Coordinates of C-alpha atoms in Angstrom, one line a residue:
M257 CA 5.1 30.4 8.7
N258 CA 3.8 34.3 8.2
S259 CA 0.0 34.3 7.2
T260 CA -2.0 34.1 4.2
I261 CA -5.1 34.0 6.0
K262 CA -7.4 37.0 4.2
I263 CA -11.1 37.6 5.6
D264 CA -13.7 39.5 3.7
K265 CA -15.5 41.6 6.0
E266 CA -18.5 41.9 3.9
K267 CA -19.2 38.2 4.0
C268 CA -18.4 37.8 7.5
I269 CA -21.3 37.6 9.8
G270 CA -19.1 37.1 13.3
C271 CA -21.0 33.9 14.7
G272 CA -17.0 33.2 16.0
L273 CA -16.5 30.0 14.5
C274 CA -13.0 30.6 13.3
C275 CA -12.4 31.8 16.6
K276 CA -13.3 29.2 18.6
D277 CA -12.0 26.4 16.6
C278 CA -8.8 28.5 15.8
P279 CA -5.6 25.6 17.5
H280 CA -3.7 29.1 17.8
H281 CA -6.2 31.3 18.5
V282 CA -5.2 33.8 16.1
L283 CA -8.3 34.8 15.9
A284 CA -10.4 37.4 17.7
L285 CA -14.3 39.2 16.5
Q286 CA -13.5 42.6 16.1
N287 CA -16.8 45.3 16.4
G288 CA -18.6 42.3 15.4
K289 CA -16.8 40.5 12.7
A290 CA -13.2 38.2 12.8
T291 CA -10.7 39.9 13.1
M292 CA -6.3 37.8 13.2
L293 CA -4.5 39.6 15.9
V294 CA -1.2 38.3 14.7
E295 CA 0.7 38.1 11.1
K296 CA 1.2 34.0 12.2
C297 CA -0.3 31.4 12.2
L298 CA 0.0 27.5 11.1
E299 CA -2.4 27.9 8.1
C300 CA -4.0 25.0 9.1
G301 CA -7.5 26.0 6.9
H302 CA -9.3 25.4 9.9
C303 CA -11.6 28.8 9.4
V304 CA -11.4 28.1 6.2
A305 CA -13.3 24.9 6.3
I306 CA -16.0 25.6 9.7
C307 CA -16.7 29.3 8.1
P308 CA -20.6 29.2 6.9
K309 CA -19.7 32.1 4.5
D310 CA -16.5 31.3 3.0
A311 CA -15.4 34.3 3.5
F312 CA -12.1 33.2 4.5
I313 CA -8.6 33.4 1.6
M314 CA -5.1 31.3 2.3
S315 CA -3.6 33.4 -1.0
G316 CA -0.4 30.6 -2.3
Y317 CA -3.8 28.1 -2.1
D318 CA -5.1 26.4 -4.8
M319 CA -8.5 27.7 -3.4
N320 CA -9.8 26.3 -6.4
E321 CA -9.5 22.8 -4.7
I322 CA -11.7 23.2 -2.4
K323 CA -14.9 21.2 -1.9
T324 CA -17.8 21.6 0.1
Y325 CA -19.0 19.1 2.5
D326 CA -21.6 16.9 0.8
K327 CA -22.8 13.7 3.3
N328 CA -23.5 11.7 -0.7
I329 CA -19.4 11.5 -0.8
F330 CA -17.6 12.6 1.7
G331 CA -17.3 9.4 4.8
I332 CA -16.1 6.2 4.3
D333 CA -19.0 2.8 5.6
E334 CA -17.1 1.6 8.9
D335 CA -17.5 -2.2 8.3
I336 CA -15.8 -1.8 3.8
L337 CA -13.1 -0.2 5.7
L338 CA -12.6 -2.2 8.3
N339 CA -12.4 -5.1 6.1
T340 CA -10.6 -3.6 3.4
I341 CA -7.9 -2.8 6.3
Q342 CA -8.5 -6.7 7.3
F343 CA -8.5 -7.8 4.1
R344 CA -4.8 -5.4 2.6
R345 CA -1.9 -8.2 1.9
S346 CA 2.0 -6.7 1.2
V347 CA 1.5 -7.7 -3.3
R348 CA 5.3 -8.8 -4.2
H349 CA 4.4 -10.1 -7.3
Y350 CA 3.2 -7.4 -9.8
K351 CA 1.7 -7.9 -13.3
D352 CA 3.9 -6.7 -16.5
R353 CA 2.0 -3.1 -16.5
Q354 CA 3.2 0.5 -15.4
V355 CA 1.3 1.9 -13.2
E356 CA -0.2 4.9 -14.8
K357 CA 0.9 9.2 -13.8
E358 CA -3.0 9.6 -13.1
V359 CA -2.8 7.1 -10.4
I360 CA 0.3 7.7 -8.7
K361 CA -1.0 11.6 -8.6
K362 CA -4.0 11.0 -6.5
I363 CA -2.6 8.0 -4.7
I364 CA 0.4 11.6 -3.2
E365 CA -3.0 13.2 -2.8
A366 CA -4.5 10.9 -0.1
G367 CA -0.4 11.4 1.3
R368 CA -0.3 15.3 1.0
F369 CA -3.9 16.4 2.6
T370 CA -2.5 13.6 5.4
P371 CA -2.1 15.8 8.6
T372 CA 1.2 17.1 9.7
G373 CA 2.9 17.6 13.1
S374 CA 1.8 22.2 13.5
N375 CA 1.6 21.4 10.1
K376 CA 4.8 21.4 8.7
Q377 CA 3.9 20.0 5.3
R378 CA 7.6 18.6 5.5
I379 CA 7.3 15.7 2.8
R380 CA 7.8 15.0 -0.6
Y381 CA 7.4 12.3 -3.0
I382 CA 10.0 10.6 -5.3
V383 CA 9.0 8.2 -7.9
A384 CA 11.4 5.9 -9.7
Q385 CA 10.5 3.8 -12.4
K386 CA 13.4 3.7 -14.8
S387 CA 15.5 4.2 -11.9
I388 CA 14.5 1.5 -10.2
P389 CA 17.2 -1.3 -11.5
M390 CA 19.6 1.0 -10.7
F391 CA 18.5 1.9 -6.7
E392 CA 17.7 -1.7 -6.5
N393 CA 21.6 -2.3 -7.0
E394 CA 23.5 -0.1 -4.9
A395 CA 21.4 -1.1 -1.9
L396 CA 22.0 -4.8 -3.1
K397 CA 26.2 -3.7 -2.7
T398 CA 25.1 -2.0 0.9
F399 CA 22.9 -5.0 2.0
R400 CA 26.2 -7.8 0.8
K401 CA 28.0 -5.8 3.1
L402 CA 26.3 -5.3 5.7
K403 CA 25.2 -8.4 5.3
L404 CA 28.8 -9.6 5.9
K405 CA 29.6 -8.1 8.7
L406 CA 26.5 -9.1 11.0
E407 CA 27.2 -12.9 9.9
I408 CA 30.8 -11.8 10.9
V409 CA 29.0 -10.9 14.5
S410 CA 26.1 -13.4 14.8
K411 CA 29.6 -15.7 14.9
F412 CA 30.0 -14.0 19.0
V413 CA 26.6 -12.1 19.9
K414 CA 23.0 -13.5 19.5
L415 CA 21.2 -12.2 17.0
P416 CA 17.4 -10.9 16.9
Y417 CA 17.2 -12.2 13.4
D418 CA 19.0 -14.5 10.6
V419 CA 20.5 -13.2 7.8
S420 CA 22.1 -15.5 6.3
G421 CA 19.4 -17.0 4.3
Y422 CA 18.9 -13.7 2.6
K423 CA 19.5 -14.2 -1.2
L424 CA 21.0 -11.2 -2.1
E425 CA 19.6 -11.0 -5.5
P426 CA 18.1 -9.0 -7.9
D427 CA 14.1 -8.1 -7.0
F428 CA 15.1 -8.3 -3.2
F429 CA 13.6 -4.9 -2.5
F430 CA 11.3 -4.4 -4.8
H431 CA 10.3 -7.6 -5.7
G432 CA 9.7 -6.7 -10.2
A433 CA 7.3 -4.1 -8.6
P434 CA 7.1 -1.3 -11.5
T435 CA 6.7 2.1 -9.4
V436 CA 8.1 2.7 -6.4
L437 CA 7.4 5.5 -4.5
F438 CA 10.1 6.8 -1.5
I439 CA 8.3 9.4 1.4
I440 CA 11.5 11.8 2.2
S441 CA 11.2 13.9 5.1
D442 CA 13.5 14.9 7.8
D443 CA 10.1 13.6 10.1
D444 CA 9.4 9.6 10.2
V445 CA 5.5 9.9 12.4
D446 CA 4.1 12.6 9.1
A447 CA 6.0 10.8 6.6
S448 CA 4.5 7.6 7.8
L449 CA 1.2 8.8 8.6
A450 CA 1.2 10.5 4.9
S451 CA 2.3 6.4 3.4
M452 CA -0.7 5.0 5.5
S453 CA -3.0 7.0 3.6
M454 CA -1.4 7.1 0.4
E455 CA -1.3 2.6 0.8
L456 CA -5.8 3.1 1.3
M457 CA -5.6 4.9 -1.9
A458 CA -3.3 2.5 -3.8
E459 CA -5.7 -0.3 -2.6
A460 CA -9.0 1.7 -3.3
M461 CA -7.2 1.4 -7.3
G462 CA -7.0 -1.7 -6.9
L463 CA -3.3 -1.0 -6.7
G464 CA -0.9 -4.3 -4.2
T465 CA 1.8 -2.1 -2.6
L466 CA 4.6 -4.0 -0.7
Y467 CA 6.5 -0.9 2.8
V468 CA 10.4 -2.0 2.2
G469 CA 12.1 -1.2 4.5
Y470 CA 15.3 -2.3 4.1
F471 CA 15.7 -0.1 1.0
A472 CA 15.1 2.7 3.7
V473 CA 17.8 1.0 6.2
A474 CA 20.2 1.5 2.8
A475 CA 19.6 4.6 1.9
K476 CA 20.5 5.7 5.5
R477 CA 23.8 4.2 4.7
N478 CA 25.1 4.9 0.7
K479 CA 26.1 8.3 -0.1
R480 CA 25.3 7.9 -3.9
I481 CA 21.4 6.5 -3.6
R482 CA 21.3 10.1 -0.7
K483 CA 22.7 12.1 -3.7
K484 CA 20.9 10.5 -5.9
L485 CA 17.4 11.4 -4.3
G486 CA 18.9 14.7 -3.7
L487 CA 18.6 14.0 0.8
A488 CA 19.0 16.9 2.6
K489 CA 21.6 16.1 5.5
K490 CA 18.2 16.0 8.0
E491 CA 15.7 14.4 5.3
K492 CA 15.7 10.5 5.1
V493 CA 13.5 8.1 3.0
V494 CA 11.2 7.4 5.8
T495 CA 9.6 4.9 3.8
C496 CA 9.6 3.2 0.8
L497 CA 6.2 1.8 -1.0
A498 CA 6.7 -0.2 -4.1
M499 CA 3.6 -0.5 -6.2
G500 CA 1.6 -2.6 -9.4
Y501 CA -1.7 -4.0 -10.2
P502 CA -1.6 -7.0 -8.1
D503 CA -0.4 -11.0 -10.3
V504 CA -2.2 -13.1 -7.7
K505 CA -5.5 -13.1 -6.1
Y506 CA -6.1 -13.5 -2.2
M507 CA -9.1 -15.5 -1.2
R508 CA -9.9 -13.8 2.3
T509 CA -8.2 -12.3 5.6
V510 CA -6.2 -13.8 7.7
P511 CA -5.8 -14.0 11.3
R512 CA -4.1 -11.7 14.1
K513 CA -3.5 -11.6 16.3
K514 CA -5.7 -10.0 20.0
A515 CA -5.5 -6.1 20.7
K516 CA -4.1 -5.4 23.9
I517 CA -6.1 -3.1 25.5
E518 CA -6.5 -1.2 29.1
W519 CA -8.9 0.2 29.7
R520 CA -8.3 2.9 32.2

């Protein structure tokens, strides 16, 4: 990335905090002021976040969206967060109510601010609402062919799962969800982390979500889906998140296997 960092020398007090915290060590104190050593950086914003005098500006970014830390509105109660994660369920029953655009934008914001490797930020989002039936039908076509092949193979090889019971009918993938988010990237880890943040935000806003892994499988094999999503050669649908207002009410958390932990 080309550097977009600008330093207000009048504000800089030469504390050196930015230099110590810079992941790529492209900042140093010269004549008592923070100075860029090279013209390239990660654009991670650590210098912006740590400067006590707000002396850094990142051109090309909206500096108005920066928020100053306030302990009253930042941070999450750890017990509430853990309870939320434990209570969260994959939802397959939705009310006949569309998810508002502003709600979706806020959910995507949670993905946008999720860290990415080397700050690549190579994730994009496609919101499907009216086009859901088309994507559903195309994925069904692909899975019907795939199911037929697997049923033939299963006669000779024992597969890890039985596909014979799958009813490949409308709503098999999205279960009537009014909104589907396609999280697209060339990096599985970055997109998956963003998806988890978005899922938590959706939960906080009263929505139910479902990771539709089978659609991601279909998208790899269906040329029309790839074309409709405008996927570049190295891009793929890493995760597919169906969401809507849940038409089901859960009363409690469920048990899970104990964590396997090794202390070394």
